[in-house]
Short mmCIF file of C-alpha atoms and ligand atoms in Angstrom, two decimals:
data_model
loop_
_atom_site.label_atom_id
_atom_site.label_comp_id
_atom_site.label_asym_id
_atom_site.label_seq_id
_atom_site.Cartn_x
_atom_site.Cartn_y
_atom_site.Cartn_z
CA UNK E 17 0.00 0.00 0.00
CA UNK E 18 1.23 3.37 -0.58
CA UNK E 19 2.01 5.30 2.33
CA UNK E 20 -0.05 8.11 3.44
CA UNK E 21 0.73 12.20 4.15
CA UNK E 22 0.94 11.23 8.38
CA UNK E 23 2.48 8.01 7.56
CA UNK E 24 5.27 9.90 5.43
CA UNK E 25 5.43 12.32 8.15
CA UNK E 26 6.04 10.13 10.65
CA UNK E 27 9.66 9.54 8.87
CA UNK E 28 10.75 12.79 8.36
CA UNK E 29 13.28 15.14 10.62
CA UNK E 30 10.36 17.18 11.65
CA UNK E 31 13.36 20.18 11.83
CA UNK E 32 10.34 22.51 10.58
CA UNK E 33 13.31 24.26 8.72
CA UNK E 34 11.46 25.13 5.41
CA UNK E 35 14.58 24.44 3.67
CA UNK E 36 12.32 21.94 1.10
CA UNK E 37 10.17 25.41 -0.06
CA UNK E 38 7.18 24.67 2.20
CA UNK E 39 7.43 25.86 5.86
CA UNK E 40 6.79 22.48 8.01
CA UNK E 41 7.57 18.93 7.14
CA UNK E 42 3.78 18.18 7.73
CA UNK E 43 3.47 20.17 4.99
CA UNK E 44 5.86 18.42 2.89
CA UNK E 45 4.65 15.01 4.14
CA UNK E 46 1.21 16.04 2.22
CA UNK E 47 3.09 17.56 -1.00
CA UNK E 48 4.59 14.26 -1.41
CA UNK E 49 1.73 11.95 -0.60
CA UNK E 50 0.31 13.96 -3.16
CA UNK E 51 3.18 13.53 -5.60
CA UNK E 52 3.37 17.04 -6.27
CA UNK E 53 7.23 17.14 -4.39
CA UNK E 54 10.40 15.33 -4.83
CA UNK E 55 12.01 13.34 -1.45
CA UNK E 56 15.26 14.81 -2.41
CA UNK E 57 14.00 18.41 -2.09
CA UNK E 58 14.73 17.51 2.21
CA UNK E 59 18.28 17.53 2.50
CA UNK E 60 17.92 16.07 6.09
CA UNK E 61 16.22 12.05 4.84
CA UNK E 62 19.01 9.45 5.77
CA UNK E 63 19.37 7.04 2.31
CA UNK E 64 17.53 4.47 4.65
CA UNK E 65 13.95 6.18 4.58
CA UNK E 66 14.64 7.53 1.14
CA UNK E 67 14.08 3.72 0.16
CA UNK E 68 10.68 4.00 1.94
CA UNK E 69 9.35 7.80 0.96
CA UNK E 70 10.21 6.90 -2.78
CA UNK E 71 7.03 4.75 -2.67
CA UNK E 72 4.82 7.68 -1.62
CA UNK E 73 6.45 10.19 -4.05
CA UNK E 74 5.59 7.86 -7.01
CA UNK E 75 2.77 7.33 -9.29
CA UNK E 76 0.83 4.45 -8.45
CA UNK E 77 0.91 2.60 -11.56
CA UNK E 78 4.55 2.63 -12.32
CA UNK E 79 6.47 4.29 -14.95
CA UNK E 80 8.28 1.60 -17.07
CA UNK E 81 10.85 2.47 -20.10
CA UNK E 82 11.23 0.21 -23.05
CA UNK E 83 13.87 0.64 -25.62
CA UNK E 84 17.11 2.75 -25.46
CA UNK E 85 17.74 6.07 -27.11
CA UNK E 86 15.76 8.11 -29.22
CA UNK E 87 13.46 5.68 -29.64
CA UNK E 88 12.63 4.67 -26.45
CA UNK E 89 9.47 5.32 -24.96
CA UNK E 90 7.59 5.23 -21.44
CA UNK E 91 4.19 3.71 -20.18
CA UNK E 92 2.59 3.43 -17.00
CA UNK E 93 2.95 6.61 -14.69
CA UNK E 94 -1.02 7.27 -14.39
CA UNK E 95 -2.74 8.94 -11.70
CA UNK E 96 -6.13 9.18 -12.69
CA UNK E 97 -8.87 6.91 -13.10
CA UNK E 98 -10.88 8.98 -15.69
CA UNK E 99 -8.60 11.56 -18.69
CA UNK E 100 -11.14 14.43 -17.33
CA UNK E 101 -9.93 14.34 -13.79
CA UNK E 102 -6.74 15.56 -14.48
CA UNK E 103 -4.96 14.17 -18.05
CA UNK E 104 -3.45 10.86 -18.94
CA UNK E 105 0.31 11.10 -19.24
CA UNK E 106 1.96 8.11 -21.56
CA UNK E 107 0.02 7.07 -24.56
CA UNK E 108 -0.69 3.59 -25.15
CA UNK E 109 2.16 1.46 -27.35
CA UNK E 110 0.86 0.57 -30.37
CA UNK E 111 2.87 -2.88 -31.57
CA UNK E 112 3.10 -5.30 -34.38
CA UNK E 113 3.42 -8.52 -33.31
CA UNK E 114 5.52 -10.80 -35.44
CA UNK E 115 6.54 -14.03 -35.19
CA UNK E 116 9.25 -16.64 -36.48
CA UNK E 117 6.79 -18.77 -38.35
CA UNK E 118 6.12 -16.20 -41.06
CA UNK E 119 8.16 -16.47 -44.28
CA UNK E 120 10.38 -13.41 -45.29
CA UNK E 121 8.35 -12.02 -47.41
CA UNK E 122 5.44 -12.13 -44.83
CA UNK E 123 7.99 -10.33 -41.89
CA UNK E 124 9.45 -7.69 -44.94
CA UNK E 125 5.53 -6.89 -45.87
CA UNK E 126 4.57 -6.22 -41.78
CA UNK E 127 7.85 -4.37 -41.77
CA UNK E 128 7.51 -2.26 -44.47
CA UNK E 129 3.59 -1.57 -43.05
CA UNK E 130 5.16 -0.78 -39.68
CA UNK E 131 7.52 2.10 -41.85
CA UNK E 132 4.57 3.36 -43.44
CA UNK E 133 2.13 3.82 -40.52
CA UNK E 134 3.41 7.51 -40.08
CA UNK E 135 1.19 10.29 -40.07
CA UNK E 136 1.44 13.91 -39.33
CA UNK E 137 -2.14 15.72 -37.61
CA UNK E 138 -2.03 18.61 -35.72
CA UNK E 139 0.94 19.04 -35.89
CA UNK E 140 2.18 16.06 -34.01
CA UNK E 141 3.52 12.57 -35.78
CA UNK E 142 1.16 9.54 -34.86
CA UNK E 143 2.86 6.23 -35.35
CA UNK E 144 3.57 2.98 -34.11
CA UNK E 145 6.04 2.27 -31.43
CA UNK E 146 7.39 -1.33 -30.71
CA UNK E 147 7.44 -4.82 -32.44
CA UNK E 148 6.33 -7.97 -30.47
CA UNK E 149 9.07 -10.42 -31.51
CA UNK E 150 7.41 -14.08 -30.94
CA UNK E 151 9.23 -17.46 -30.92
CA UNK E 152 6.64 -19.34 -32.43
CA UNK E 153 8.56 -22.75 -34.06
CA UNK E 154 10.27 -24.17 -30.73
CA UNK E 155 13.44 -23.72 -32.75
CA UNK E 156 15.96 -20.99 -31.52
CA UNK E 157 18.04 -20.82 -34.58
CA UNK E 158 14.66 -19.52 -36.37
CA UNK E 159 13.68 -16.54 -33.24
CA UNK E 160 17.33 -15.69 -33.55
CA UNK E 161 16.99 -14.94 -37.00
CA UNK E 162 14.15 -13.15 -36.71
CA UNK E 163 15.63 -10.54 -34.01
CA UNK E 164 18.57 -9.92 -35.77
CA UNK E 165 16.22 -9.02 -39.30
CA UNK E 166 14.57 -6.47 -36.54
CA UNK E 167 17.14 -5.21 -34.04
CA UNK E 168 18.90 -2.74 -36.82
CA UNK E 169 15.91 -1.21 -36.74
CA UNK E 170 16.42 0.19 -33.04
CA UNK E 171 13.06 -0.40 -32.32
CA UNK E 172 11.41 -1.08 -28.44
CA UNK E 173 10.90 -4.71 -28.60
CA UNK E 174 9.23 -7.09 -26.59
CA UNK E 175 10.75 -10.55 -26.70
CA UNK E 176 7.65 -13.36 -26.46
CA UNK E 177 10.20 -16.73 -25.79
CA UNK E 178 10.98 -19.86 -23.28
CA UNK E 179 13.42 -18.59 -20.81
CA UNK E 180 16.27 -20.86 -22.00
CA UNK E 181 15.72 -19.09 -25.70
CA UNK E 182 15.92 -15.55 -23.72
CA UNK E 183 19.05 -16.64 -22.14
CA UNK E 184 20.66 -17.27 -25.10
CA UNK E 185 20.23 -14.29 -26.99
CA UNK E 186 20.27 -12.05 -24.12
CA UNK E 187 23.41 -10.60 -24.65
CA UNK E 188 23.22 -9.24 -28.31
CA UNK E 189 19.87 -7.80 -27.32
CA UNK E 190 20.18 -5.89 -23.81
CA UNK E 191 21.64 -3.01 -24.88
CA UNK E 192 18.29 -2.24 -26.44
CA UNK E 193 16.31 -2.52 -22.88
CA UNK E 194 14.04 -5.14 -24.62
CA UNK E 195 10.70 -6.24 -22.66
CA UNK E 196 10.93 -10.04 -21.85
CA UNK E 197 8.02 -11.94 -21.90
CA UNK E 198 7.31 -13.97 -19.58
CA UNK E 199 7.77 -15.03 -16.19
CA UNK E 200 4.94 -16.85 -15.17
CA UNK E 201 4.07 -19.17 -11.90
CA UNK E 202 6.42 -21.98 -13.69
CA UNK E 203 9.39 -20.00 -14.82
CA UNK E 204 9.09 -16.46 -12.22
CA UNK E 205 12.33 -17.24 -10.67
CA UNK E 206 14.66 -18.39 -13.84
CA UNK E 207 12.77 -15.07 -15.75
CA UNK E 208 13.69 -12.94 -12.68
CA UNK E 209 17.30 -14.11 -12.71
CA UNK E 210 17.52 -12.95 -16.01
CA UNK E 211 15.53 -9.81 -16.14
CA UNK E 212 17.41 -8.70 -12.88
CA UNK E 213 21.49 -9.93 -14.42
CA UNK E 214 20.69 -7.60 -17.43
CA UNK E 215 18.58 -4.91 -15.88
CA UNK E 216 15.71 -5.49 -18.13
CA UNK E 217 11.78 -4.77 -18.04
CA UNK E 218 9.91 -8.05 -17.49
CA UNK E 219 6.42 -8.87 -18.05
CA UNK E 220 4.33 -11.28 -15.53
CA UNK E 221 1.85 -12.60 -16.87
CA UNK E 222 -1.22 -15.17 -15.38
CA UNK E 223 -4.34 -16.26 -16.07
CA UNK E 224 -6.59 -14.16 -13.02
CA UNK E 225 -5.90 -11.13 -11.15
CA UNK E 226 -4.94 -12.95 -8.21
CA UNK E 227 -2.87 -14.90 -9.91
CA UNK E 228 -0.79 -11.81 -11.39
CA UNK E 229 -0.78 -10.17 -8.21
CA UNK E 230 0.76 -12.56 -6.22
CA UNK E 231 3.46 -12.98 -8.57
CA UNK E 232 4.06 -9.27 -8.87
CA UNK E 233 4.56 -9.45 -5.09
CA UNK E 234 6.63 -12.17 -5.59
CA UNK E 235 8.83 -10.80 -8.14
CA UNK E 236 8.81 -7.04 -6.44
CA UNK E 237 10.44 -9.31 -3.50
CA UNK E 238 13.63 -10.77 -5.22
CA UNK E 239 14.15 -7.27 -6.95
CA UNK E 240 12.62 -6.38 -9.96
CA UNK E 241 10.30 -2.89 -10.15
CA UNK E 242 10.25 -2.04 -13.82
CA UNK E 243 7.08 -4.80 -14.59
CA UNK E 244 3.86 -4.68 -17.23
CA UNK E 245 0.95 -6.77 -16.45
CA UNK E 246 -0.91 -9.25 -18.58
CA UNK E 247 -3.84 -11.37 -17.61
CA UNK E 248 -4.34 -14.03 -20.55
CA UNK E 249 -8.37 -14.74 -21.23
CA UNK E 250 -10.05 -15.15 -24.42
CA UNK E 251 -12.75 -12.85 -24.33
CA UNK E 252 -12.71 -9.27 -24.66
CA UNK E 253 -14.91 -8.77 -22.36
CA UNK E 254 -13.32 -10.35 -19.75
CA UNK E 255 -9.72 -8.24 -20.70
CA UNK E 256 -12.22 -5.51 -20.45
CA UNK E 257 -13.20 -6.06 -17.07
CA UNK E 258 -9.53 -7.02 -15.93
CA UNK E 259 -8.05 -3.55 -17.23
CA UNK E 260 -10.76 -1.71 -15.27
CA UNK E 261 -10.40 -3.91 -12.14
CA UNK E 262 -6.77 -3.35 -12.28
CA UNK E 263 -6.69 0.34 -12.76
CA UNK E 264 -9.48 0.95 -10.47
CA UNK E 265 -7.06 -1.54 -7.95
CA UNK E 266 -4.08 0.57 -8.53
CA UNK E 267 -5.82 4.10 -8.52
CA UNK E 268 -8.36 3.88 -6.05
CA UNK E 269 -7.72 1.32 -3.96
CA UNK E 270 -3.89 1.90 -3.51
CA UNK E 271 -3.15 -2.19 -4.02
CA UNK E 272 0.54 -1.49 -5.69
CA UNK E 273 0.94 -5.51 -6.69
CA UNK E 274 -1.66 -4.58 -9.32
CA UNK E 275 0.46 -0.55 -9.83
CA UNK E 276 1.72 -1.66 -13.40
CA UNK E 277 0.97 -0.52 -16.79
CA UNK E 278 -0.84 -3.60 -18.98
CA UNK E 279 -0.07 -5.48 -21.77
CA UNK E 280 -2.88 -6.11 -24.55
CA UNK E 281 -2.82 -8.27 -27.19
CA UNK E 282 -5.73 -7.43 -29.90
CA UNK E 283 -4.67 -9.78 -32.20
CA UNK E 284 -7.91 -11.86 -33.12
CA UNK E 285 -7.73 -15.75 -32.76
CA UNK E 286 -10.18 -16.26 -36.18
CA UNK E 287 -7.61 -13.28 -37.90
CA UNK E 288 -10.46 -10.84 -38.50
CA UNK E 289 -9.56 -7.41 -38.84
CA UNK E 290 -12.09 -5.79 -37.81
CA UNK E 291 -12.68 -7.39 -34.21
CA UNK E 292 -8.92 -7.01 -33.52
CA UNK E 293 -9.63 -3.19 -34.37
CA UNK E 294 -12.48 -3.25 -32.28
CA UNK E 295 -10.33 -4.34 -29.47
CA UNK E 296 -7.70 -2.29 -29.48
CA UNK E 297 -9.71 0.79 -29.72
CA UNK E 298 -11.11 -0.41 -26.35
CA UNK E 299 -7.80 -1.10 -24.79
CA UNK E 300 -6.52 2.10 -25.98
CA UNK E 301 -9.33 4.05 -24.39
CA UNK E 302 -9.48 1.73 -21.25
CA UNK E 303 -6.27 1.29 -19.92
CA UNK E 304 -3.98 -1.00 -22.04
CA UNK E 305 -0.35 0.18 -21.66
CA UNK E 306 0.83 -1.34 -24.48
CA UNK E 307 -1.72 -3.12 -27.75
CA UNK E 308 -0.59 -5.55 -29.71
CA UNK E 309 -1.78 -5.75 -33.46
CA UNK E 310 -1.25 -8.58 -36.18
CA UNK E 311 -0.91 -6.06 -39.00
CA UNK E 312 -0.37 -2.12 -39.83
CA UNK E 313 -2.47 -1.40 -42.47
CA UNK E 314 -3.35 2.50 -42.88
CA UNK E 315 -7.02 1.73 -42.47
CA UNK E 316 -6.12 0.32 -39.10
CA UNK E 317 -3.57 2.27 -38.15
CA UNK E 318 -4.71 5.54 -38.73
CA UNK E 319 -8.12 5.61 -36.58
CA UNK E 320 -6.21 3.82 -33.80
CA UNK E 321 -3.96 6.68 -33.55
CA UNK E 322 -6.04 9.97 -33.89
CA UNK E 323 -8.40 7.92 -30.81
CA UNK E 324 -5.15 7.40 -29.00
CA UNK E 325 -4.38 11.18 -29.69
CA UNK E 326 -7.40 12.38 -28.35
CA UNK E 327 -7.57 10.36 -25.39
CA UNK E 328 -3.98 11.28 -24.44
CA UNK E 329 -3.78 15.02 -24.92
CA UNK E 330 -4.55 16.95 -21.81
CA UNK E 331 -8.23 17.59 -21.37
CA UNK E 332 -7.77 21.40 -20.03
CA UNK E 333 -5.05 22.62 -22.56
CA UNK E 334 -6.14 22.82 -25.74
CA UNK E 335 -3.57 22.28 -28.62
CA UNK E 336 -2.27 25.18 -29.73
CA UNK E 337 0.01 26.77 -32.01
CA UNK E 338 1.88 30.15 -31.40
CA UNK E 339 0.37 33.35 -32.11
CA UNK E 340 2.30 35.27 -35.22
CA UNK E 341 1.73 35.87 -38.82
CA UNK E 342 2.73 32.70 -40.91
CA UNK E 343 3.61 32.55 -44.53
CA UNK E 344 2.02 30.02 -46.71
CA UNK E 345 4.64 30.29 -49.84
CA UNK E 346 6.38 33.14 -50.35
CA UNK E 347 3.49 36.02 -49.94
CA UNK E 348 4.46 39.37 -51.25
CA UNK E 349 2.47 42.76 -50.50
CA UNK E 350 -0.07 42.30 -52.60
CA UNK E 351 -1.18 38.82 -51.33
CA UNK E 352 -4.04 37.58 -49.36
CA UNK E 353 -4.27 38.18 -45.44
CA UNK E 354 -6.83 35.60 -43.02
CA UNK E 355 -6.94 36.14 -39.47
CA UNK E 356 -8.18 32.61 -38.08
CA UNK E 357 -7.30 31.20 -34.28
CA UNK E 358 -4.61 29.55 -32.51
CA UNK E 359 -6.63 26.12 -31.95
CA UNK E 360 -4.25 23.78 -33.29
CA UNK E 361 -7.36 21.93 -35.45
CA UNK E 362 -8.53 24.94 -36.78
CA UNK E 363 -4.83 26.17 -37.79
CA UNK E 364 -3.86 22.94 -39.59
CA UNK E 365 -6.88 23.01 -41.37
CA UNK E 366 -7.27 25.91 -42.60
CA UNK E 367 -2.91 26.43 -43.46
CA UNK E 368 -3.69 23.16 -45.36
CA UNK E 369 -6.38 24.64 -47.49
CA UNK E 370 -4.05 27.56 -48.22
CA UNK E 371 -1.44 25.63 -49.22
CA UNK E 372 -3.88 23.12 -51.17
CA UNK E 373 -5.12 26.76 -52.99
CA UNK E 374 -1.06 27.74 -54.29
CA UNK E 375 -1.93 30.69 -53.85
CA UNK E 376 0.84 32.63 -51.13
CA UNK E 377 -0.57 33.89 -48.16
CA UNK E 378 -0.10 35.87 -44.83
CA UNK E 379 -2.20 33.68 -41.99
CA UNK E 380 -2.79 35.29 -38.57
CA UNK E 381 -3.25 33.17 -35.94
CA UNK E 382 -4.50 34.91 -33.17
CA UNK E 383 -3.67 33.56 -29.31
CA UNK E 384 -7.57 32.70 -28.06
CA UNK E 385 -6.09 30.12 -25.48
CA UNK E 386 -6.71 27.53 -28.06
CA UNK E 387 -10.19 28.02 -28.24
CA UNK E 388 -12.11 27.04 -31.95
CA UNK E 389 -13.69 30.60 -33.86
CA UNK E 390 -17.04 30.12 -32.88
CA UNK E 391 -16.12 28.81 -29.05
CA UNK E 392 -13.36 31.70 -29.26
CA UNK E 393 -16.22 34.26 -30.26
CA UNK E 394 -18.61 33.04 -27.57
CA UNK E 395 -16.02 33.00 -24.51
CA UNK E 396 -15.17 36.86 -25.71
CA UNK E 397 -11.42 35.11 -26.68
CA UNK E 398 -11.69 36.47 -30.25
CA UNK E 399 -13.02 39.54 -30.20
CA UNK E 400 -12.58 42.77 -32.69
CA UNK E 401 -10.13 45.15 -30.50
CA UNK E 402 -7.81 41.94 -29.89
CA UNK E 403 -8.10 41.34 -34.02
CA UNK E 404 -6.91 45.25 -34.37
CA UNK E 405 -4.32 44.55 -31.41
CA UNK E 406 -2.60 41.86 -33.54
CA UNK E 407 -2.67 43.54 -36.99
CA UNK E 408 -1.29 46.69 -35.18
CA UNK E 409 1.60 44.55 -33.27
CA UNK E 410 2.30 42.26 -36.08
CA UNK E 411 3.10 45.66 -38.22
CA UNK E 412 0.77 44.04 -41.59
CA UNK E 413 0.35 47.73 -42.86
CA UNK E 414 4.42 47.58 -43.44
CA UNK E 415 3.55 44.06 -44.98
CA UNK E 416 1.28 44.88 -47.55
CA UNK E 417 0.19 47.29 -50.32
CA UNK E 418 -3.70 46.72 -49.79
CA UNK E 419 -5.34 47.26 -46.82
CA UNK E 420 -7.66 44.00 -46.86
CA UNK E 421 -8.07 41.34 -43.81
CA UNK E 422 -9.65 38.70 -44.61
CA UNK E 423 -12.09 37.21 -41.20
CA UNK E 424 -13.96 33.91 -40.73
CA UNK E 425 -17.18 33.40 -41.89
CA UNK E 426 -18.50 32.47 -38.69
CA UNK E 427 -17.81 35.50 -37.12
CA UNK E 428 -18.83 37.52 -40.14
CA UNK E 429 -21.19 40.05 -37.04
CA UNK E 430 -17.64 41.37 -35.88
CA UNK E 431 -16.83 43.51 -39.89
CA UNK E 432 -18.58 46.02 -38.53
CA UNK E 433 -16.89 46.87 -35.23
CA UNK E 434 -13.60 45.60 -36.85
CA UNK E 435 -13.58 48.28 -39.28
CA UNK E 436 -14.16 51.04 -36.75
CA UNK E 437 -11.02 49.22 -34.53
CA UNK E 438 -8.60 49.33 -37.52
CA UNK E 439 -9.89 52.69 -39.67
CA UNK E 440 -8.82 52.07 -43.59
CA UNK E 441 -8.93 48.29 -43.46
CA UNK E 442 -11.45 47.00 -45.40
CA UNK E 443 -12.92 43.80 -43.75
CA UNK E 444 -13.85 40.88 -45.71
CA UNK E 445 -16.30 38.02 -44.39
CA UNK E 446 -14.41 35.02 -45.59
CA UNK E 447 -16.06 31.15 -45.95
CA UNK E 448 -17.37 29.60 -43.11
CA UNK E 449 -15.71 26.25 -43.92
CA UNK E 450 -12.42 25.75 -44.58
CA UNK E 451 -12.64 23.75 -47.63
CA UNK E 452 -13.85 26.60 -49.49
CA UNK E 453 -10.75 28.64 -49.16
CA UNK E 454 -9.16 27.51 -52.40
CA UNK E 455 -11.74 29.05 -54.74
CA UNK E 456 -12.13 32.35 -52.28
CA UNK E 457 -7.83 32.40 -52.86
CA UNK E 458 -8.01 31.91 -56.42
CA UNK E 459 -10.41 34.49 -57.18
CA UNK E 460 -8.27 36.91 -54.46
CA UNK E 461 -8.04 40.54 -56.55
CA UNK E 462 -6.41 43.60 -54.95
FE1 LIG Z 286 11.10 19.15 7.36
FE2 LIG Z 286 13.04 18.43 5.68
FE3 LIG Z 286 11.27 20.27 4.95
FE4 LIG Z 286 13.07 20.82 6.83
S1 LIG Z 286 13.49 20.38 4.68
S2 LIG Z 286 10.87 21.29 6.85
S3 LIG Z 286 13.26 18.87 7.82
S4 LIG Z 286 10.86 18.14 5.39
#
């Protein structure tokens, strides 16, 4: 159980000193119960209950890295049962599971998907993180093959293989902090030795919750902390109920054997597509730490990772972009001028259109806290005198020849008092959708 604010307290100097930026150390007992303050920040804690107050200080599903250098990437580290309560902090590992039954061609065709699944929205790259590497023959010589064909790729990888396979290809691989798979109620001890030797994650995986969590406790016991979760079952309503039980366990109920981010496997026994899609957008939105897919096809891969995005960005900010004039080809004084908002959306949507038009262009995206145009009208965050602000700031009269902005449709009421703010501008209502901007460039006249 993790320790509470007077249970944290009780193992502190209790100087009252201040010296950790809050003035007693019941004070800082709360902060860290809270996990809003470091342990180190008290430079009176002997290294003996540092051991202990590190378990209060940290999240209580734990933060585990996979994969070395730029590449690697984090799961785990959630504090919240539900994204609106606060915001979800490491987005779900999409993987491609492949194993060393397929032919070449088979692995080189899932590779070359895995490449391809890259997209760019918002101004943030969605793509897949990890491969699942599976020894599927019983033959070493055949999983061996199939991590060297993947480890130039410097990938996170989790290794699915008998212990004794593990063992002997644990030394080419380690340097790439691989996730093994698995130590179970049979093997635990022979995984542990291995996981701990190389400093390795390790998953623990069992067939019911009690199951997992006593080997978690098990495992925790003999030394190994990074861990991810997996409770096998063949329904996905079951793994359903599992991930909920075991976040609501590790959230709510404090019960740290169950604190670990989870591994998913969406991969569907009968190999249809569209149930294994199905699944993973559940496991994405409840709780899977990292989802395993068979293939990477765009029409897959793409929804997956705009739900992911959505559920992973942080409920009270807003994307936004920064608030300046951009240039959309090389405008010149005589070229068109659009004020639109700083919503991220509403930016690459409409810069997209512009640049879809070819016709150069000045954008100004104006800071409304990342607000949409008609929200950002309605919440007074777009409003004429901050419109006149911005042209006036962002010197456009040195810009350009004419004296034309260009406003969103949907706020087409504002012309009015926008022409009275910024005397010799002549306002133009543009479209209300973005997707008519091309024809309203091309038929732009001075
Ligand atoms: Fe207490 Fe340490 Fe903070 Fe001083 S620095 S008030 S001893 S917790």
């Amino acid at each position: 159980m993790a320790l509470t604010g007077l249970d944290i307290f009780k193992l502190l100097p209790k100087k009252n000193c201040g010296e950790c930026g809050v003035p007693t150390c019941l004070a800082f007992a709360m902060k860290l119960a809270a996990g809003q303050a470091e342990i180190d920040q008290c430079p009176y804690v002997t290294d003996e209950t540092k051991e202990q107050l590190s378990e209060a200080a940290a999240p209580p599903i734990r933060t585990v890295e996979i994969g070395s250098g730029e590449k690697a990437v984090k799961i785990g580290g959630e504090l919240v049962m539900y994204r609106h309560e606060k915001t979800f902090f490491n987005p779900a590992l999409i993987a491609l599971h492949l194993s060393d039954d397929m032919d070449k061609e088979k692995i080189d065709q899932r590779l070359e998907e895995f490449q391809k699944s890259r997209f760019e929205r918002v101004g943030q790259v969605l793509e897949a993180n990890m491969l699942a590497v599976e020894a599927k023959k019983g033959d070493l010589e055949s999983f061996e093959n199939l991590v060297k064909t993947v480890l130039p790729l410097k990938l996170p990888l989790m290794l699915i293989a008998p212990v004794d396979f593990l063992e002997k290809i644990i030394s080419s691989v380690k340097n790439e902090n691989p996730l093994l798979h698995a130590a179970t109620s049979d093997n635990f001890e022979k995984m542990v030795s291995l996981a701990k030797e190389n400093n390795l994650p390790l998953v623990v995986s069992g067939h019911s919750l009690d199951e997992v969590s006593d080997l978690t406790q098990k495992i925790k016991a003999l030394g190994i902390k990074d861990m991810v979760i997996e409770v096998k079952t063949d329904s996905l309503s079951e793994n359903l109920k599992n991930l909920v039980l075991i976040r609501r366990g590790a959230i709510e109920k404090k019960v740290s054997s169950l604190g670990y981010p989870v591994l998913t496997f969406a991969v569907s026994k009968d190999g249809d597509d569209w149930t294994e899609l199905v699944s993973a957008s559940i496991y994405i939105v409840k709780y899977g730490g990292i989802v395993v897919l068979s293939s990477l096809e765009a029409w897959k891969a793409l929804p997956l990772f705009v739900l992911r995005q959505n559920i992973f960005t942080d409920p009270q900010r807003p994307l936004q972009v920064e608030q300046k004039v951009y240039t959309i080809g090389s405008p010149g004084s005589d070229s068109p001028f659009l004020v639109t908002v700083n919503f991220s959306l509403t930016y690459f949507i409409v810069s997209s259109e512009i640049e879809a038009s070819k016709v150069p262009t000045w954008l100004g995206v104006v800071n409304t806290e990342g607000l949409s145009v008609l929200t950002a009208w309605s919440a007074g965050k777009l409003t004429p005198e901050k419109i006149a602000r911005f042209v006036n700031e962002q010197s456009m009269s040195d810009k350009l020849n004419h004296r034309k902005i260009v406003i969103p449709g949907f706020v087409a009421q504002m012309k009015g008092s926008l022409e009275d703010e910024l005397p010799g501008y002549e306002i133009i209502v543009g479209p209300r959708e973005a997707s008519e901007i091309p024809s309203f460039l091309k038929s732009w006249k001075v």
